[in-house]
Tab-separated table of C-alpha atoms and ligand atoms in Angstrom:
chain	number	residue	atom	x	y	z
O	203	UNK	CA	49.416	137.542	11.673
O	204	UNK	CA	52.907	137.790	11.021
O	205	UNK	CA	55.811	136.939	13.665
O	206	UNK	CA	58.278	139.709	15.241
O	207	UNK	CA	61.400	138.024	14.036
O	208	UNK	CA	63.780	140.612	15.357
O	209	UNK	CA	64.223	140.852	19.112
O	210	UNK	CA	62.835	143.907	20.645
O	211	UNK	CA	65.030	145.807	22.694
O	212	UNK	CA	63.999	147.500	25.591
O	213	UNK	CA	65.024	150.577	28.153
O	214	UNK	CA	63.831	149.759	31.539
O	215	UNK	CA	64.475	152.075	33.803
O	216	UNK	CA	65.438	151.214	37.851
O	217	UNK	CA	62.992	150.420	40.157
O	218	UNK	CA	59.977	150.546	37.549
O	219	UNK	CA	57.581	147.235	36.987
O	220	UNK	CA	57.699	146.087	33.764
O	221	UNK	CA	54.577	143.140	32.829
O	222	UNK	CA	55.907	141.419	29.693
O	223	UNK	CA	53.404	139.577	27.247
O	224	UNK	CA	54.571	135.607	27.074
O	225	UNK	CA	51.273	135.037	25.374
O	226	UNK	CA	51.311	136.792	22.036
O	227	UNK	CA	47.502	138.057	21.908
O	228	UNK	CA	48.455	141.631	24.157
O	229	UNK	CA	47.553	144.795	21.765
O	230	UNK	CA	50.662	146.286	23.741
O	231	UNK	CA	53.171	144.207	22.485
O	232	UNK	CA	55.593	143.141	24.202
O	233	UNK	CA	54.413	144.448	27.459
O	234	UNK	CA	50.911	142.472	28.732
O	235	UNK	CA	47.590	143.901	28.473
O	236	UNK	CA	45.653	141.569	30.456
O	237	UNK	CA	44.158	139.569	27.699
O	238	UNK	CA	46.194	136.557	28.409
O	239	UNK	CA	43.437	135.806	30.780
O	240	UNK	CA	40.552	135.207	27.943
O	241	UNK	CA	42.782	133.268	26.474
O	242	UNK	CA	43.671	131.148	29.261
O	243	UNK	CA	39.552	130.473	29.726
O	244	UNK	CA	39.243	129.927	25.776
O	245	UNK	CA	42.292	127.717	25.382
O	246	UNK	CA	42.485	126.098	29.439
O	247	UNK	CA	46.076	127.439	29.405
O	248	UNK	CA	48.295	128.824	31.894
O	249	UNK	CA	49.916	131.787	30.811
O	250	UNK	CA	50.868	134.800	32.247
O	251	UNK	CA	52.878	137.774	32.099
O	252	UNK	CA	57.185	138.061	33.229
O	253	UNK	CA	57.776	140.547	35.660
O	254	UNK	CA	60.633	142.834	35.486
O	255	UNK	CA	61.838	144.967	38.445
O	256	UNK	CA	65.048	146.406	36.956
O	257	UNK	CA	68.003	147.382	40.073
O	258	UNK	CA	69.308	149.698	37.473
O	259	UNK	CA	68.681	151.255	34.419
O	260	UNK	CA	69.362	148.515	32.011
O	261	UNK	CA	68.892	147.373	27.882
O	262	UNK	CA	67.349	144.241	27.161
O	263	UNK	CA	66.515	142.339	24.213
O	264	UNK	CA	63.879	139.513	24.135
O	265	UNK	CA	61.773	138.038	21.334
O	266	UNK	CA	59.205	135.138	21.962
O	267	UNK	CA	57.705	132.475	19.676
O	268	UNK	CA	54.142	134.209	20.660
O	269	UNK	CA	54.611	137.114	19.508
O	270	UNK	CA	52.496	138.417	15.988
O	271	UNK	CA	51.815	141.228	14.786
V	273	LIG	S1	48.495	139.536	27.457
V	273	LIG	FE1	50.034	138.062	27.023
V	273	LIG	S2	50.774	137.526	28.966
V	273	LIG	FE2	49.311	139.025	29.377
């Protein structure tokens, strides 16, 4: 696996739910797949996804120390 070093920037548009990976195993990088809860039983952690409600169409850019490709 090899780590995203760049941070990913992102379009989120108003009013739409965004579910962002904080785990680094989703297959949907960076947004969550679900998978963080097999780990969670594998590994007894805690994670989970970020939620993201954007008020207005807005640019981010986030990296995280999870995330491989
Ligand atoms: S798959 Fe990583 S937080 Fe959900």
């Amino acid at each position: 696996m090899k780590n995203i070093q760049k941070p990913i920037v992102l379009k989120l548009k108003k009013g739409n739910r965004y579910s962002i990976c904080s785990c680094g195993v989703s297959k949907r990088l960076p947004f969550c797949d679900g998978k963080h809860k097999d780990l969670n039983q594998q590994k007894n952690s805690t994670y989970k996804s970020i939620k993201i409600t954007p008020s207005a169409d807005v640019e981010i850019s986030l990296n995280c120390a999870n995330w491989n490709e």
